C-alpha positions as a printed NumPy array, in Angstrom:
array([[127.627, 117.319,  96.82 ],
       [128.36 , 121.013,  96.339],
       [127.607, 123.484,  99.105],
       [124.707, 125.844,  98.591],
       [127.109, 128.777,  98.467],
       [128.975, 127.193,  95.567],
       [125.972, 125.721,  93.765],
       [123.562, 128.637,  94.007],
       [125.846, 131.691,  94.196],
       [125.52 , 132.493,  90.496],
       [122.213, 131.048,  89.387],
       [121.305, 132.184,  85.858],
       [118.299, 134.506,  85.79 ],
       [116.521, 132.127,  83.444],
       [116.793, 129.248,  85.924],
       [113.417, 128.402,  87.449],
       [114.825, 128.714,  90.959],
       [115.906, 132.293,  90.193],
       [112.49 , 133.046,  88.72 ],
       [110.81 , 131.541,  91.764],
       [112.916, 133.691,  94.092],
       [112.017, 136.772,  92.051],
       [108.318, 136.046,  92.69 ],
       [108.763, 135.479,  96.399],
       [108.168, 139.061,  97.496],
       [104.715, 138.998,  95.887],
       [103.94 , 135.599,  97.39 ],
       [104.882, 136.667, 100.907],
       [102.929, 139.894, 100.585],
       [ 99.818, 138.117,  99.328],
       [ 99.868, 135.508, 102.099],
       [101.044, 137.692, 104.968],
       [103.2  , 134.825, 106.184],
       [106.804, 133.792, 105.566],
       [107.669, 130.668, 107.561],
       [107.935, 127.275, 105.877],
       [109.208, 124.096, 107.587],
       [110.676, 126.276, 110.326],
       [112.635, 128.399, 107.853],
       [111.899, 132.111, 107.535],
       [111.632, 132.858, 103.821],
       [113.456, 135.989, 102.733],
       [112.66 , 137.758,  99.482],
       [115.872, 138.618,  97.613],
       [117.298, 142.102,  97.941],
       [118.555, 143.745,  94.759],
       [122.255, 143.24 ,  94.354],
       [122.398, 140.315,  96.772],
       [121.841, 136.592,  96.194],
       [118.791, 135.057,  97.869],
       [119.297, 133.404, 101.255],
       [120.467, 129.81 , 100.874],
       [117.812, 128.35 , 103.17 ],
       [115.109, 130.206, 101.252],
       [116.329, 128.691,  98.001],
       [116.309, 125.282,  99.651],
       [112.595, 125.592, 100.426],
       [111.767, 126.937,  96.974],
       [113.695, 124.078,  95.386],
       [111.61 , 121.58 ,  97.334],
       [108.414, 123.048,  95.923],
       [109.862, 123.083,  92.415],
       [110.863, 119.418,  92.681],
       [107.442, 118.503,  94.053],
       [105.917, 119.96 ,  90.9  ],
       [108.452, 118.506,  88.454],
       [110.019, 121.926,  87.89 ],
       [106.696, 123.472,  86.848],
       [107.086, 127.024,  88.172],
       [103.418, 128.161,  88.096],
       [102.35 , 125.012,  89.962],
       [105.161, 125.453,  92.49 ],
       [104.099, 129.052,  93.136],
       [100.493, 127.931,  93.561],
       [101.409, 125.191,  96.025],
       [103.772, 127.378,  98.071],
       [101.123, 130.099,  98.283],
       [ 98.517, 127.613,  99.505],
       [100.952, 126.072, 102.004],
       [101.87 , 129.47 , 103.47 ],
       [ 98.205, 130.381, 103.867],
       [ 97.553, 127.057, 105.574],
       [100.477, 127.455, 107.97 ],
       [ 99.356, 130.978, 108.851],
       [ 95.882, 129.733, 109.736],
       [ 96.626, 126.277, 111.165],
       [ 99.799, 127.268, 113.09 ],
       [101.567, 123.883, 112.796],
       [104.686, 125.187, 114.577],
       [102.658, 125.265, 117.785],
       [101.575, 121.628, 117.523],
       [104.774, 120.018, 118.964],
       [104.375, 122.148, 122.096],
       [100.829, 120.946, 122.669],
       [ 99.924, 118.004, 124.894],
       [ 97.913, 115.131, 123.443],
       [ 95.918, 112.455, 125.306],
       [ 98.074, 109.381, 125.814],
       [ 95.076, 107.048, 125.796],
       [ 94.532, 108.051, 122.176],
       [ 97.986, 108.692, 120.724],
       [100.512, 107.232, 123.145],
       [103.059, 105.006, 121.385],
       [101.721, 105.701, 117.897],
       [104.635, 107.692, 116.507],
       [108.366, 108.249, 117.034],
       [111.165, 110.253, 115.435],
       [114.743, 109.009, 115.557],
       [118.094, 109.107, 113.767],
       [119.422, 106.098, 111.861],
       [122.682, 105.248, 110.14 ],
       [123.33 , 102.927, 107.24 ],
       [120.091, 103.263, 105.269],
       [120.862, 101.358, 102.083],
       [118.861, 103.532,  99.677],
       [120.075, 106.836, 101.1  ],
       [123.252, 108.725, 100.255],
       [123.269, 110.401, 103.676],
       [125.55 , 109.309, 106.519],
       [122.586, 109.708, 108.845],
       [118.878, 109.961, 108.221],
       [115.889, 111.081, 110.236],
       [113.249, 108.376, 110.428],
       [109.628, 108.632, 111.541],
       [107.924, 105.455, 112.759],
       [104.127, 105.226, 112.611],
       [103.067, 102.307, 114.818],
       [ 99.502, 101.508, 113.818],
       [ 99.535,  98.305, 115.841],
       [ 99.612, 100.47 , 118.983],
       [ 96.05 , 101.568, 118.249],
       [ 93.827,  99.784, 120.785],
       [ 90.551, 101.504, 119.923],
       [ 90.38 , 102.679, 116.313],
       [ 87.196, 104.67 , 116.805],
       [ 88.711, 106.462, 119.775],
       [ 91.933, 107.338, 117.957],
       [ 90.491, 108.189, 114.552],
       [ 86.96 , 109.223, 115.521],
       [ 87.948, 112.863, 115.966],
       [ 89.59 , 113.502, 112.597],
       [ 90.719, 116.999, 113.5  ],
       [ 92.45 , 115.789, 116.661],
       [ 94.202, 112.962, 114.819],
       [ 95.399, 115.301, 112.073],
       [ 96.698, 117.748, 114.684],
       [ 98.652, 114.966, 116.395],
       [100.047, 113.765, 113.081],
       [101.075, 117.327, 112.175],
       [102.872, 117.579, 115.528],
       [104.826, 114.431, 114.667],
       [105.725, 115.847, 111.249],
       [106.866, 119.151, 112.728],
       [109.087, 117.223, 115.145],
       [110.541, 115.435, 112.127],
       [111.245, 118.75 , 110.402],
       [112.967, 120.05 , 113.537],
       [115.312, 117.067, 113.398],
       [116.198, 117.868, 109.775],
       [117.767, 121.191, 110.903],
       [116.907, 122.984, 107.681],
       [118.133, 126.307, 109.047],
       [121.619, 124.796, 109.271],
       [121.519, 123.235, 105.805],
       [124.816, 123.534, 103.921],
       [124.132, 121.398, 100.865],
       [122.333, 122.331,  97.67 ],
       [119.296, 120.348,  96.558],
       [119.709, 119.231,  92.932],
       [117.196, 120.23 ,  90.29 ],
       [114.295, 117.872,  89.671],
       [115.52 , 114.599,  88.181],
       [119.19 , 115.398,  88.841],
       [119.697, 113.655,  92.179],
       [118.277, 113.112,  95.678],
       [117.258, 115.776,  98.147],
       [119.41 , 115.196, 101.279],
       [116.922, 117.022, 103.504],
       [114.107, 114.528, 103.676],
       [113.049, 111.969, 106.267],
       [112.39 , 108.257, 105.953],
       [108.939, 107.021, 106.983],
       [108.137, 103.594, 108.388],
       [104.539, 102.402, 108.661],
       [104.184,  99.383, 110.942],
       [100.931,  97.41 , 110.605],
       [101.634,  94.624, 113.092],
       [ 98.338,  93.144, 114.357],
       [ 96.299,  95.545, 112.215],
       [ 93.267,  94.111, 110.419],
       [ 92.95 ,  95.47 , 106.907],
       [ 89.508,  93.997, 106.339],
       [ 87.535,  95.498, 109.227],
       [ 88.528,  99.133, 109.083],
       [ 85.944, 101.49 , 110.648],
       [ 84.753, 104.443, 108.604],
       [ 86.623, 106.728, 111.015],
       [ 89.955, 105.23 , 109.965],
       [ 89.243, 105.83 , 106.3  ],
       [ 88.126, 109.415, 106.937],
       [ 91.207, 110.296, 108.987],
       [ 93.554, 108.552, 106.55 ],
       [ 92.064, 110.45 , 103.618],
       [ 92.443, 113.748, 105.478],
       [ 96.085, 113.015, 106.314],
       [ 96.927, 112.089, 102.722],
       [ 95.252, 115.241, 101.407],
       [ 96.853, 117.541, 103.985],
       [100.363, 116.189, 103.678],
       [100.413, 116.013,  99.9  ],
       [ 99.341, 119.653,  99.688],
       [101.266, 121.221, 102.555],
       [104.335, 119.027, 103.183],
       [105.87 , 118.387,  99.749],
       [109.343, 116.871,  99.484],
       [109.62 , 115.942, 103.143],
       [109.837, 112.142, 102.703],
       [112.57 , 110.285, 100.825],
       [111.44 , 106.667, 101.256],
       [108.432, 104.892, 102.76 ],
       [108.649, 101.397, 104.204],
       [105.477,  99.467, 104.997],
       [106.193,  96.564, 107.357],
       [104.156,  93.677, 108.76 ],
       [101.829,  93.892, 105.763],
       [100.055,  90.628, 104.774],
       [100.837,  89.345, 101.288],
       [ 97.223,  89.729, 100.182],
       [ 97.363,  93.423, 101.047],
       [100.659,  93.83 ,  99.214],
       [ 98.944,  92.422,  96.138],
       [ 96.072,  94.877,  96.517],
       [ 98.485,  97.763,  96.995],
       [100.296,  96.63 ,  93.887],
       [ 97.163,  97.253,  91.867],
       [ 97.009, 100.768,  93.289],
       [100.4  , 101.565,  91.79 ],
       [ 98.668, 102.11 ,  88.466],
       [ 97.143, 105.247,  90.005],
       [100.423, 106.567,  91.431],
       [103.194, 108.62 ,  89.901],
       [106.507, 106.979,  89.082],
       [108.222, 109.094,  91.73 ],
       [105.788, 107.915,  94.414],
       [106.154, 104.256,  93.481],
       [109.951, 104.432,  93.635],
       [109.788, 105.672,  97.232],
       [107.65 , 102.77 ,  98.517],
       [108.738,  99.335,  99.755],
       [106.424,  96.704, 101.202],
       [107.448,  93.766, 103.381],
       [105.629,  90.981, 105.188],
       [107.695,  90.939, 108.367],
       [109.019,  93.744, 110.518],
       [112.402,  92.117, 111.053],
       [113.127,  92.496, 107.337],
       [113.502,  96.252, 107.78 ],
       [117.151,  96.094, 108.879],
       [118.009,  94.992, 105.348],
       [117.087,  98.517, 104.249],
       [117.784, 100.699, 107.283],
       [120.886,  99.108, 108.805],
       [121.691,  97.151, 111.931],
       [121.226, 100.031, 114.351],
       [117.435,  99.991, 114.228],
       [115.44 ,  98.353, 117.056],
       [115.489,  94.585, 117.543],
       [111.848,  94.192, 116.553],
       [112.872,  95.363, 113.096],
       [115.8  ,  92.973, 112.789],
       [118.473,  95.334, 114.109],
       [120.515,  95.362, 117.29 ],
       [119.468,  98.763, 118.628],
       [117.283,  99.618, 121.625],
       [113.545, 100.093, 121.364],
       [112.018, 103.29 , 120.034],
       [110.542, 104.061, 123.418],
       [114.048, 104.092, 124.922],
       [115.779, 106.306, 122.382],
       [113.355, 108.109, 120.083],
       [111.466, 111.395, 120.356],
       [107.697, 111.44 , 120.447],
       [104.848, 113.9  , 120.748],
       [104.002, 115.265, 124.209],
       [101.22 , 113.46 , 125.991],
       [ 99.404, 113.769, 129.307],
       [100.293, 110.228, 130.225],
       [103.916, 110.844, 131.091],
       [105.716, 110.628, 127.757],
       [107.325, 113.824, 126.618],
       [109.752, 115.15 , 124.076],
       [113.274, 115.535, 125.393],
       [115.035, 117.45 , 122.625],
       [116.43 , 114.833, 120.275],
       [116.639, 112.24 , 122.995],
       [114.311, 109.661, 124.339],
       [110.626, 109.605, 124.886],
       [110.45 , 109.286, 128.619],
       [107.741, 107.897, 130.798]])
């Protein structure tokens, strides 16, 4: 894959990415904010090409909107306003109650993902089976969303977008190498007795992430999902876009996951690697677990 310097050094003015960059000064002025995914957006200076990392972010928003420039501008503007108000960069530095969120999410690095072209990938594990009291965890929707945003911001930190040296292809021309893999583990979760709080928090997460975190996930794997639920989810595919459907894989047993993500993943997922608690990063909590750079979640 070509470097950004090679790929984007001489973008034609009529290219949507060039047009997007030309609008950036107005966007940043109107929002009063210029950080996205940890990258400081820089409006192009006359006579100089736009910053590579800025183009990377703009390309993500273009791809999320199927290269529709007006829609990409609208979504970026809304996302910048949200980040200015919500301050998601601060979330990973906050401490969350371990009796609510302890063990629910981890970020790690994996090698050998079958569907990825990357040598290594960042993977986020959402362990819903760790929820002991659904009403306690999901009852405060705002608190749950804040915790989930903290986990996403940790994921973005691991992607090292400020050090990116590859170009992201135009929509439909190839994969974005700067996305994470998501795993949703439903071991021991009952799908038929979900409290209203779970539905409310889930809806809020889906809405927030679809609006403000476009093009951050490459593939989603749903594990330990009963067959009856896989059938029901299959009917939902009629309501999803083709791009969304292609990113999703469902499986009945957790130990099937190694077939997709390689042998280095934890043993409970069919691999030979150590547990997530031993090696992965997680959100800070007041129960002893804390983030140790890109190392383990320690107790």
